[in-house]
CSV table of C-alpha atoms and ligand atoms in Angstrom, one decimal:
chain,number,residue,atom,x,y,z
A,967,MET,CA,3.1,-45.6,-15.8
A,968,SER,CA,3.6,-43.1,-18.6
A,969,GLU,CA,4.3,-39.4,-18.0
A,970,LEU,CA,1.4,-37.0,-17.9
A,971,ASN,CA,2.3,-33.5,-18.6
A,972,VAL,CA,-0.3,-31.2,-16.9
A,973,LYS,CA,0.3,-27.6,-16.3
A,974,PHE,CA,-2.5,-25.9,-14.4
A,975,HIS,CA,-2.7,-22.1,-14.3
A,976,ALA,CA,-2.4,-20.6,-10.8
A,977,LYS,CA,-6.1,-20.6,-10.0
A,978,GLN,CA,-6.6,-24.1,-11.3
A,979,LEU,CA,-3.6,-25.2,-9.2
A,980,GLU,CA,-5.0,-23.6,-6.0
A,981,ILE,CA,-8.3,-25.5,-6.5
A,982,PHE,CA,-6.6,-28.8,-7.4
A,983,THR,CA,-4.3,-28.8,-4.4
A,984,SER,CA,-7.0,-27.7,-1.9
A,985,LYS,CA,-7.6,-30.5,0.6
A,986,ALA,CA,-11.4,-29.9,0.8
A,987,ARG,CA,-13.6,-32.9,0.0
A,988,PHE,CA,-16.2,-30.8,-1.8
A,989,LYS,CA,-15.1,-27.9,-3.9
A,990,VAL,CA,-17.4,-25.4,-5.5
A,991,VAL,CA,-15.9,-23.3,-8.3
A,992,ALA,CA,-17.5,-20.3,-9.9
A,993,ALA,CA,-15.5,-19.2,-12.9
A,994,GLY,CA,-15.8,-17.0,-15.9
A,995,ARG,CA,-16.3,-18.2,-19.5
A,996,ARG,CA,-13.2,-19.7,-21.0
A,997,GLY,CA,-11.4,-19.6,-17.7
A,998,GLY,CA,-10.4,-23.2,-17.8
A,999,LYS,CA,-13.1,-25.0,-15.9
A,1000,THR,CA,-13.4,-27.9,-18.3
A,1001,PHE,CA,-9.6,-28.3,-18.5
A,1002,LEU,CA,-9.4,-28.4,-14.7
A,1003,SER,CA,-12.3,-30.9,-14.5
A,1004,MET,CA,-10.8,-33.2,-17.1
A,1005,TRP,CA,-7.3,-33.5,-15.5
A,1006,THR,CA,-8.8,-33.8,-12.1
A,1007,LEU,CA,-10.9,-36.8,-13.3
A,1008,ILE,CA,-7.8,-38.4,-14.9
A,1009,LEU,CA,-5.6,-37.9,-11.9
A,1010,LYS,CA,-8.3,-38.9,-9.4
A,1011,GLY,CA,-9.0,-42.0,-11.5
A,1012,LEU,CA,-5.3,-43.0,-11.5
A,1013,GLU,CA,-5.2,-42.4,-7.7
A,1014,SER,CA,-8.2,-44.5,-7.0
A,1015,THR,CA,-7.8,-48.1,-5.9
A,1016,ASP,CA,-11.4,-49.2,-5.9
A,1017,LYS,CA,-14.2,-47.0,-7.3
A,1018,ASP,CA,-14.6,-45.3,-10.6
A,1019,VAL,CA,-14.8,-41.6,-11.3
A,1020,LEU,CA,-17.7,-39.7,-13.0
A,1021,TYR,CA,-18.1,-36.6,-15.2
A,1022,VAL,CA,-21.6,-35.1,-15.4
A,1023,ALA,CA,-22.6,-32.4,-17.8
A,1024,PRO,CA,-26.2,-30.9,-18.0
A,1025,THR,CA,-27.0,-33.2,-20.9
A,1026,LEU,CA,-25.4,-36.4,-22.4
A,1027,GLY,CA,-25.0,-34.5,-25.6
A,1028,MET,CA,-22.9,-31.8,-23.8
A,1029,ALA,CA,-20.8,-34.5,-22.1
A,1030,LYS,CA,-20.0,-35.8,-25.5
A,1031,SER,CA,-19.3,-32.5,-27.2
A,1032,ILE,CA,-17.5,-30.8,-24.3
A,1033,MET,CA,-15.5,-33.7,-22.8
A,1034,TRP,CA,-15.3,-36.9,-24.8
A,1035,GLY,CA,-12.9,-35.9,-27.6
A,1036,THR,CA,-10.5,-34.0,-25.4
A,1037,ILE,CA,-10.4,-36.5,-22.5
A,1038,LYS,CA,-9.6,-39.4,-24.9
A,1039,ASP,CA,-6.7,-37.5,-26.2
A,1040,ALA,CA,-5.5,-36.3,-22.8
A,1041,ALA,CA,-5.7,-39.7,-21.2
A,1042,HIS,CA,-4.3,-41.5,-24.2
A,1043,SER,CA,-1.0,-42.5,-22.5
A,1044,VAL,CA,-2.7,-43.9,-19.4
A,1045,THR,CA,-5.7,-45.6,-21.2
A,1046,LEU,CA,-6.3,-49.4,-21.3
A,1047,ALA,CA,-9.6,-49.4,-23.2
A,1048,ILE,CA,-12.2,-47.1,-24.5
A,1049,SER,CA,-16.0,-47.7,-24.8
A,1050,GLU,CA,-17.7,-45.5,-27.3
A,1051,SER,CA,-21.1,-46.9,-26.5
A,1052,GLU,CA,-20.7,-46.5,-22.7
A,1053,LEU,CA,-18.8,-43.2,-23.0
A,1054,SER,CA,-16.1,-44.6,-20.7
A,1055,ILE,CA,-12.4,-44.8,-20.5
A,1056,THR,CA,-10.7,-47.7,-18.6
A,1057,LEU,CA,-7.4,-46.4,-17.2
A,1058,VAL,CA,-4.2,-48.5,-16.8
A,1059,ASN,CA,-5.1,-49.3,-13.2
A,1060,GLY,CA,-8.5,-50.7,-14.2
A,1061,ILE,CA,-10.5,-47.7,-12.9
A,1062,LYS,CA,-13.0,-46.2,-15.3
A,1063,ILE,CA,-13.9,-42.6,-16.1
A,1064,HIS,CA,-17.6,-42.4,-17.0
A,1065,LEU,CA,-19.2,-39.5,-18.9
A,1066,LYS,CA,-22.9,-39.0,-18.3
A,1067,GLY,CA,-25.7,-36.4,-18.6
A,1068,ALA,CA,-27.9,-35.0,-15.9
A,1069,ASP,CA,-30.8,-35.2,-18.4
A,1070,LYS,CA,-30.6,-39.0,-17.9
A,1071,PRO,CA,-31.0,-39.2,-14.1
A,1072,ASP,CA,-31.5,-42.9,-14.1
A,1073,SER,CA,-28.1,-43.5,-15.6
A,1074,LEU,CA,-26.6,-41.7,-12.6
A,1075,ARG,CA,-28.1,-43.8,-9.9
A,1076,GLY,CA,-26.7,-46.7,-7.9
A,1077,VAL,CA,-22.9,-47.2,-8.2
A,1078,GLY,CA,-20.6,-45.5,-5.7
A,1079,TYR,CA,-17.9,-43.2,-7.1
A,1080,ARG,CA,-14.6,-42.1,-5.8
A,1081,TYR,CA,-14.9,-38.7,-7.5
A,1082,ILE,CA,-17.6,-36.8,-9.3
A,1083,VAL,CA,-17.3,-33.6,-11.4
A,1084,LEU,CA,-20.5,-31.6,-12.1
A,1085,ASP,CA,-19.6,-29.3,-15.0
A,1086,GLU,CA,-21.9,-26.3,-15.7
A,1087,TYR,CA,-23.6,-27.0,-12.4
A,1088,ALA,CA,-25.6,-23.8,-12.6
A,1089,THR,CA,-27.7,-25.2,-15.5
A,1090,MET,CA,-28.4,-28.6,-13.9
A,1091,LYS,CA,-31.4,-29.4,-11.7
A,1092,PRO,CA,-30.4,-29.2,-8.1
A,1093,ALA,CA,-32.0,-32.6,-7.6
A,1094,THR,CA,-29.2,-34.1,-9.6
A,1095,TRP,CA,-26.9,-33.6,-6.7
A,1096,GLU,CA,-29.2,-33.7,-3.8
A,1097,MET,CA,-31.3,-36.7,-4.6
A,1098,ILE,CA,-29.1,-38.7,-6.9
A,1099,LEU,CA,-25.4,-38.1,-6.7
A,1100,ARG,CA,-24.8,-37.2,-3.1
A,1101,PRO,CA,-26.0,-40.7,-2.0
A,1102,THR,CA,-23.6,-42.4,-4.5
A,1103,LEU,CA,-20.6,-40.7,-2.7
A,1104,ALA,CA,-21.7,-41.4,0.8
A,1105,ASP,CA,-20.7,-45.1,1.2
A,1106,VAL,CA,-17.2,-44.7,-0.3
A,1107,LYS,CA,-16.7,-41.2,1.1
A,1108,GLY,CA,-16.0,-39.9,-2.4
A,1109,ASP,CA,-15.2,-36.3,-3.3
A,1110,ALA,CA,-16.9,-33.9,-5.7
A,1111,LEU,CA,-16.1,-30.8,-7.7
A,1112,PHE,CA,-18.9,-28.4,-8.7
A,1113,ILE,CA,-17.9,-26.1,-11.4
A,1114,GLY,CA,-19.6,-23.6,-13.6
A,1115,THR,CA,-20.3,-20.0,-14.7
A,1116,PRO,CA,-22.9,-18.3,-12.5
A,1117,GLU,CA,-26.5,-18.0,-13.6
A,1118,GLY,CA,-27.8,-15.5,-11.1
A,1119,LYS,CA,-28.6,-16.5,-7.5
A,1120,ASN,CA,-29.8,-20.0,-8.1
A,1121,HIS,CA,-28.9,-23.4,-6.6
A,1122,PHE,CA,-25.3,-23.0,-7.8
A,1123,HIS,CA,-25.0,-19.7,-5.8
A,1124,ASN,CA,-26.5,-21.4,-2.7
A,1125,ILE,CA,-24.1,-24.2,-2.7
A,1126,TRP,CA,-21.2,-21.9,-3.4
A,1127,GLN,CA,-22.3,-19.6,-0.6
A,1128,ASP,CA,-22.8,-22.5,1.8
A,1129,ALA,CA,-19.4,-23.9,0.9
A,1130,HIS,CA,-17.7,-20.9,2.5
A,1131,ASP,CA,-18.7,-21.9,6.0
A,1132,THR,CA,-19.2,-25.7,5.9
A,1133,ASP,CA,-16.6,-28.1,7.1
A,1134,ASP,CA,-15.1,-30.2,4.2
A,1135,TRP,CA,-16.3,-27.7,1.7
A,1136,GLU,CA,-14.4,-24.9,0.0
A,1137,ALA,CA,-15.6,-22.2,-2.4
A,1138,PHE,CA,-13.5,-20.7,-5.2
A,1139,GLN,CA,-14.0,-18.0,-7.8
A,1140,PHE,CA,-11.9,-16.9,-10.7
A,1141,ASN,CA,-12.1,-14.7,-13.8
A,1142,SER,CA,-11.8,-15.5,-17.5
A,1143,THR,CA,-8.5,-13.5,-17.4
A,1144,ASP,CA,-7.0,-15.9,-14.8
A,1145,ASN,CA,-6.5,-18.2,-17.8
A,1146,PRO,CA,-3.3,-16.8,-19.3
A,1147,LEU,CA,-4.1,-18.3,-22.7
A,1148,ILE,CA,-7.2,-16.2,-23.1
A,1149,ASP,CA,-6.8,-13.3,-25.5
A,1150,SER,CA,-7.2,-10.1,-23.4
A,1151,GLU,CA,-8.4,-8.2,-26.5
A,1152,GLU,CA,-11.3,-10.5,-26.8
A,1153,ILE,CA,-12.3,-9.9,-23.2
A,1154,GLU,CA,-11.9,-6.2,-23.7
A,1155,HIS,CA,-14.1,-6.3,-26.7
A,1156,ALA,CA,-16.8,-8.3,-24.8
A,1157,LYS,CA,-16.6,-5.7,-22.0
A,1158,GLN,CA,-17.3,-2.9,-24.5
A,1159,THR,CA,-20.2,-4.6,-26.2
A,1160,MET,CA,-22.0,-6.5,-23.3
A,1161,SER,CA,-24.0,-5.0,-20.5
A,1162,THR,CA,-22.0,-4.6,-17.3
A,1163,GLN,CA,-24.2,-7.2,-15.6
A,1164,ASN,CA,-23.8,-9.7,-18.3
A,1165,PHE,CA,-20.1,-9.2,-18.6
A,1166,ARG,CA,-19.6,-9.6,-14.9
A,1167,GLN,CA,-21.6,-12.8,-14.8
A,1168,GLU,CA,-20.0,-14.4,-17.8
A,1169,PHE,CA,-16.4,-13.3,-17.4
A,1170,GLU,CA,-16.0,-12.4,-13.8
A,1171,ALA,CA,-18.2,-15.2,-12.4
A,1172,SER,CA,-20.3,-12.7,-10.5
A,1173,PHE,CA,-23.5,-14.0,-8.8
A,1174,GLN,CA,-25.4,-10.8,-8.9
A,1175,THR,CA,-29.0,-11.1,-9.9
A,1176,PHE,CA,-30.5,-9.4,-12.9
A,1177,SER,CA,-33.3,-7.8,-11.0
A,1178,GLY,CA,-34.4,-7.1,-7.5
A,1179,GLY,CA,-31.4,-4.9,-6.7
A,1180,ILE,CA,-31.9,-1.4,-5.6
A,1181,PHE,CA,-30.3,0.2,-8.7
A,1182,GLU,CA,-30.7,-0.7,-12.3
A,1183,GLU,CA,-28.0,-0.5,-14.9
A,1184,ASP,CA,-29.9,1.4,-17.5
A,1185,TRP,CA,-30.5,4.2,-15.1
A,1186,VAL,CA,-26.9,5.3,-15.5
A,1187,LYS,CA,-26.7,8.0,-18.1
A,1188,VAL,CA,-23.5,9.0,-19.7
A,1189,GLY,CA,-23.4,12.5,-21.1
A,1190,GLU,CA,-21.8,15.9,-21.6
A,1191,GLU,CA,-21.1,18.6,-19.0
A,1192,PRO,CA,-23.9,21.1,-18.7
A,1193,ALA,CA,-23.0,24.7,-19.3
A,1194,GLN,CA,-24.7,26.0,-16.2
A,1195,GLY,CA,-24.2,25.0,-12.6
A,1196,SER,CA,-21.6,24.9,-9.9
A,1197,TYR,CA,-19.3,22.2,-8.6
A,1198,VAL,CA,-19.2,20.6,-5.2
A,1199,VAL,CA,-17.0,17.9,-3.8
A,1200,ALA,CA,-17.8,15.1,-1.3
A,1201,VAL,CA,-15.3,12.8,0.3
A,1202,ASP,CA,-15.8,9.4,1.9
A,1203,PRO,CA,-12.4,8.9,3.6
A,1204,ALA,CA,-10.8,5.5,4.3
A,1205,GLY,CA,-8.1,4.5,6.7
A,1206,PHE,CA,-4.6,5.7,5.7
A,1207,GLU,CA,-2.5,2.6,6.6
A,1208,SER,CA,-0.8,1.0,3.7
A,1209,VAL,CA,-2.2,-2.1,1.9
A,1210,GLY,CA,-1.0,-5.4,3.3
A,1211,ARG,CA,-1.6,-9.0,2.5
A,1212,GLY,CA,-3.7,-11.5,4.4
A,1213,ALA,CA,-2.5,-14.7,5.9
A,1214,THR,CA,-3.4,-16.7,2.7
A,1215,GLY,CA,-1.3,-14.3,0.6
A,1216,SER,CA,-4.5,-12.8,-1.0
A,1217,LYS,CA,-4.7,-9.1,-1.2
A,1218,LEU,CA,-6.6,-7.6,1.7
A,1219,LYS,CA,-9.9,-6.1,0.7
A,1220,LEU,CA,-9.6,-2.6,2.1
A,1221,ASP,CA,-11.8,0.4,1.7
A,1222,GLU,CA,-10.7,3.2,-0.5
A,1223,THR,CA,-11.0,6.9,-0.1
A,1224,ALA,CA,-13.4,8.2,-2.7
A,1225,ILE,CA,-13.7,11.9,-3.9
A,1226,ALA,CA,-16.9,12.7,-5.9
A,1227,VAL,CA,-16.8,15.8,-8.0
A,1228,VAL,CA,-20.2,16.9,-9.1
A,1229,LYS,CA,-21.7,19.8,-11.0
A,1230,ILE,CA,-25.1,20.7,-9.7
A,1231,THR,CA,-27.6,22.4,-12.0
A,1232,GLY,CA,-31.0,22.8,-10.3
A,1233,ASP,CA,-31.9,19.2,-9.4
A,1234,GLU,CA,-29.5,17.7,-11.9
A,1235,TRP,CA,-26.1,16.2,-11.0
A,1236,TYR,CA,-23.3,15.8,-13.5
A,1237,VAL,CA,-20.7,13.5,-12.1
A,1238,ARG,CA,-17.4,14.7,-13.5
A,1239,ASP,CA,-15.1,12.4,-11.5
A,1240,ILE,CA,-15.0,10.0,-8.7
A,1241,TYR,CA,-11.4,9.6,-7.7
A,1242,HIS,CA,-10.7,6.6,-5.6
A,1243,GLY,CA,-7.7,4.9,-4.1
A,1244,ARG,CA,-5.7,4.2,-1.0
A,1245,TRP,CA,-3.4,7.1,-0.2
A,1246,ASN,CA,-1.5,8.3,2.8
A,1247,ILE,CA,-3.0,11.2,4.8
A,1248,LYS,CA,-0.9,13.9,3.1
A,1249,GLU,CA,-1.6,12.6,-0.4
A,1250,THR,CA,-5.3,12.3,0.5
A,1251,ALA,CA,-5.4,16.0,1.6
A,1252,SER,CA,-3.6,17.1,-1.5
A,1253,ARG,CA,-5.9,15.1,-3.8
A,1254,ILE,CA,-9.0,16.6,-2.2
A,1255,LEU,CA,-7.7,20.1,-2.6
A,1256,GLN,CA,-6.6,19.4,-6.2
A,1257,ALA,CA,-10.0,17.9,-7.1
A,1258,ALA,CA,-11.7,21.0,-5.7
A,1259,MET,CA,-9.3,23.5,-7.4
A,1260,ASP,CA,-9.6,21.8,-10.8
A,1261,VAL,CA,-13.3,22.7,-11.0
A,1262,HIS,CA,-13.3,25.8,-8.8
A,1263,ALA,CA,-15.5,24.2,-6.2
A,1264,THR,CA,-16.1,26.3,-3.2
A,1265,THR,CA,-17.3,23.7,-0.8
A,1266,VAL,CA,-16.0,20.3,0.1
A,1267,GLY,CA,-18.0,17.9,2.3
A,1268,ILE,CA,-16.0,15.3,4.2
A,1269,GLU,CA,-17.6,12.6,6.3
A,1270,LYS,CA,-17.6,13.7,9.9
A,1271,GLY,CA,-15.5,11.7,12.2
A,1272,SER,CA,-11.9,10.8,13.3
A,1273,LEU,CA,-10.7,10.5,9.7
A,1274,LYS,CA,-11.9,13.9,8.8
A,1275,ASN,CA,-10.3,15.3,12.0
A,1276,ALA,CA,-7.0,13.6,11.0
A,1277,ILE,CA,-7.1,15.1,7.5
A,1278,MET,CA,-8.0,18.7,8.5
A,1279,PRO,CA,-4.5,19.9,9.6
A,1280,TYR,CA,-3.0,18.5,6.4
A,1281,LEU,CA,-5.7,20.1,4.3
A,1282,GLU,CA,-5.1,23.4,6.0
A,1283,ASP,CA,-1.4,23.1,5.3
A,1284,GLU,CA,-2.2,22.4,1.7
A,1285,MET,CA,-4.5,25.3,1.4
A,1286,ARG,CA,-2.0,27.6,3.0
A,1287,SER,CA,0.8,26.5,0.7
A,1288,LYS,CA,-1.4,26.8,-2.4
A,1289,GLY,CA,-3.0,30.0,-1.2
A,1290,ARG,CA,-6.4,28.6,-1.9
A,1291,TRP,CA,-9.1,28.6,0.7
A,1292,ILE,CA,-12.0,26.2,0.4
A,1293,ASN,CA,-14.9,25.8,2.7
A,1294,ILE,CA,-14.8,22.4,4.3
A,1295,THR,CA,-18.0,21.1,5.8
A,1296,SER,CA,-19.0,17.9,7.5
A,1297,VAL,CA,-21.4,15.5,6.0
A,1298,THR,CA,-22.9,12.9,8.3
A,1299,HIS,CA,-24.7,9.6,8.4
A,1300,GLY,CA,-27.5,11.6,10.2
A,1301,GLY,CA,-28.3,8.5,12.2
A,1302,LYS,CA,-29.3,6.6,9.1
A,1303,LYS,CA,-27.9,3.2,8.2
A,1304,LYS,CA,-25.6,3.4,5.2
A,1305,THR,CA,-27.9,1.4,3.0
A,1306,GLU,CA,-30.7,3.7,3.7
A,1307,ARG,CA,-28.7,6.8,3.2
A,1308,ILE,CA,-27.3,5.7,-0.1
A,1309,THR,CA,-30.7,4.6,-1.3
A,1310,TRP,CA,-32.3,7.8,-0.3
A,1311,ALA,CA,-29.7,10.0,-2.0
A,1312,LEU,CA,-29.3,8.1,-5.2
A,1313,GLN,CA,-32.2,5.8,-6.1
A,1314,GLY,CA,-34.8,8.4,-7.1
A,1315,ARG,CA,-32.3,10.7,-8.8
A,1316,LEU,CA,-30.9,7.8,-10.9
A,1317,GLU,CA,-34.3,6.4,-11.7
A,1318,HIS,CA,-35.6,9.7,-12.9
A,1319,GLY,CA,-32.5,10.5,-15.0
A,1320,LYS,CA,-31.3,13.3,-12.7
A,1321,ILE,CA,-27.7,11.9,-12.6
A,1322,THR,CA,-25.4,12.0,-15.7
A,1323,ILE,CA,-21.9,10.7,-15.5
A,1324,ARG,CA,-18.9,11.7,-17.6
A,1325,GLU,CA,-17.4,8.8,-19.7
A,1326,ALA,CA,-14.3,7.9,-17.8
A,1327,ASP,CA,-12.3,4.9,-16.5
A,1328,TRP,CA,-14.0,4.9,-13.1
A,1329,ASN,CA,-17.4,4.2,-14.8
A,1330,TYR,CA,-17.0,0.4,-14.7
A,1331,GLU,CA,-16.2,0.3,-11.0
A,1332,PHE,CA,-19.1,2.7,-10.3
A,1333,VAL,CA,-21.7,0.7,-12.1
A,1334,SER,CA,-20.4,-2.5,-10.5
A,1335,GLN,CA,-20.8,-1.0,-7.0
A,1336,LEU,CA,-24.3,0.2,-7.9
A,1337,MET,CA,-25.3,-3.2,-9.1
A,1338,ASP,CA,-23.9,-5.1,-6.1
A,1339,PHE,CA,-25.4,-2.7,-3.6
A,1340,PRO,CA,-26.3,-3.4,-0.8
A,1341,SER,CA,-24.3,-6.6,-0.7
A,1342,PRO,CA,-22.1,-6.6,2.4
A,1343,GLN,CA,-19.3,-8.5,0.6
A,1344,THR,CA,-18.6,-5.7,-1.9
A,1345,HIS,CA,-17.2,-2.2,-1.9
A,1346,ASP,CA,-19.4,0.8,-2.0
A,1347,ASP,CA,-16.9,3.7,-1.5
A,1348,LEU,CA,-17.6,5.3,-4.9
A,1349,ILE,CA,-21.4,5.4,-4.5
A,1350,ASP,CA,-21.1,6.4,-0.9
A,1351,SER,CA,-19.1,9.5,-1.7
A,1352,LEU,CA,-21.6,10.3,-4.4
A,1353,ALA,CA,-24.5,10.0,-2.0
A,1354,PHE,CA,-22.8,12.5,0.3
A,1355,ILE,CA,-23.1,15.1,-2.5
A,1356,ASP,CA,-26.7,15.3,-1.4
A,1357,GLN,CA,-25.6,16.9,1.8
A,1358,VAL,CA,-22.9,19.1,0.4
A,1359,SER,CA,-25.2,20.7,-2.1
A,1360,VAL,CA,-27.6,21.4,0.8
A,1361,ALA,CA,-24.7,22.7,2.9
A,1362,ASP,CA,-23.6,25.0,0.1
A,1363,PHE,CA,-27.1,26.4,-0.1
A,1364,ALA,CA,-27.5,26.8,3.7
A,1365,GLN,CA,-24.2,28.6,3.8
A,1366,SER,CA,-25.2,31.2,1.2
A,1367,ILE,CA,-28.3,31.9,3.4
A,1368,GLU,CA,-26.1,32.3,6.4
A,1369,LEU,CA,-24.0,34.7,4.5
A,1370,ASP,CA,-27.0,36.8,3.5
A,1371,ASP,CA,-28.2,36.9,7.1
A,1372,TYR,CA,-24.8,38.0,8.1
A,1373,GLU,CA,-24.7,40.9,5.7
A,1374,TYR,CA,-28.2,41.8,6.7
A,1375,LEU,CA,-27.2,42.0,10.3
A,1376,ASP,CA,-24.1,44.0,9.5
A,1377,GLU,CA,-26.2,46.6,7.7
A,1378,HIS,CA,-28.3,47.1,10.7
A,1379,SER,CA,-25.3,47.3,13.0
A,1380,GLY,CA,-24.1,50.2,10.9
A,1381,TYR,CA,-21.0,48.5,9.5
B,2033,LIG,N1,-3.9,-24.9,-17.7
B,2033,LIG,C1,-4.1,-24.9,-19.0
B,2033,LIG,N2,-3.1,-25.2,-19.9
B,2033,LIG,C2,-3.4,-25.1,-21.3
B,2033,LIG,N3,-4.6,-24.8,-21.8
B,2033,LIG,C3,-5.6,-24.5,-21.0
B,2033,LIG,C4,-5.4,-24.5,-19.6
B,2033,LIG,N4,-6.6,-24.2,-19.0
B,2033,LIG,C5,-7.4,-23.9,-20.0
B,2033,LIG,N5,-6.8,-24.1,-21.2
B,2033,LIG,C6,-7.4,-23.9,-22.5
B,2033,LIG,O1,-8.2,-22.7,-22.5
B,2033,LIG,C7,-9.4,-22.9,-23.3
B,2033,LIG,C8,-10.6,-22.7,-22.3
B,2033,LIG,O2,-10.5,-23.7,-21.4
B,2033,LIG,P1,-11.8,-24.5,-20.9
B,2033,LIG,O3,-12.6,-25.0,-22.1
B,2033,LIG,O4,-11.4,-25.5,-19.9
B,2033,LIG,O5,-12.6,-23.3,-20.3
B,2033,LIG,P2,-14.1,-23.3,-19.7
B,2033,LIG,O6,-14.0,-22.4,-18.5
B,2033,LIG,O7,-14.6,-24.7,-19.5
B,2033,LIG,O8,-14.8,-22.6,-20.9
B,2033,LIG,P3,-16.4,-22.5,-21.2
B,2033,LIG,O9,-16.9,-21.4,-20.4
B,2033,LIG,O10,-16.5,-22.2,-22.7
B,2033,LIG,O11,-17.0,-23.8,-20.9
B,2033,LIG,C9,-9.3,-24.3,-23.9
B,2033,LIG,O12,-8.8,-24.2,-25.1
B,2033,LIG,C10,-8.4,-25.0,-22.9
B,2033,LIG,O13,-7.7,-26.1,-23.6
B,2034,LIG,MG1,-16.4,-25.6,-20.1
């Protein structure tokens, strides 16, 4: 047999070498979905000893335009015959690769296949798989690859979600930038010109929906710092252990500490910064103090609990060595669920344009977290720290009342 020279990029290779019978791949535009599908078909076809393999695109026209030309070239050295009328390639072992369209369901029925690729699955009718293709794999115990760019939370999302915890199934996800051949400038340009939601769907294979979430993207206003107002800081601390790697070698998804720095003018918030990262305890304390000193904030609210208790001695050390004393208060969950608390603190304010953010590099992460909220799979540290500002501003106010009371009492006691 002739040599085939296939070089998959890392993500494609991970998918190709997985032992799962059914693989569901959500990937960004230009990430290399069709390239992976094509070589998988050729290699599975060459491996097969009995049944043919099948490529299905949403329409027959798409199958032709996406796959036909390139697969003929790629399989050239292992091809015995080509049928232009059938859109099929007979490989050197006698096995055929068929190209078909989901718009012609009758053409998909009947024959058993060793392997089926469903390209751009998000835009196919779910019945294509459920009613027509699944039965054709059953008798030969054939395998399948579902691949596409997400289109919101439709049938593709369902099958991708289910694949996470079904035997024989595996789910994958990769970004456009996982394809090393893609021009990063082109992606950067798209990021600048598309809405965050669109960009995340198309390039990062995100399944978020375009409506029905708690927050909407166009509520986020970018603007200039108001002249009046005073700064407060709120901190949502994360654990301080260093970042490790999971058993699969993937980076562990750990919470970050987030420090929100907000100027409050009446009922308006100007979000100057949300610092976020994983730092050791000393660095966390030093960053909190620095964030407050930078804007002359007098009050910092830190989420009450063991993490705050752990930071406090370090923060006191920092204040002592810098000669700067800042009022540290506790902010709390107040018995509310996190989802509720964040929604209460931010939804109305954002919707009514009461929150303006400074244009900065954390904006993208911030908007992403807002859009994904309240999904349990994603981070919300940035928006959580911002939601705590609600309590710091109240605390700041309460404190000034206390101070007044105190002076009042002092007067009476003749001090
Ligand atoms: N492993 C690889 N080696 C060489 N070229 C690759 C590889 N993977 C992808 N490419 C090239 O990158 C480009 C995009 O790949 P492909 O068309 O497979 O992406 P896609 O995710 O199907 O894109 P679309 O979203 O437009 O359908 C193509 O020119 C393809 O030939
Ligand atoms: Mg493609």
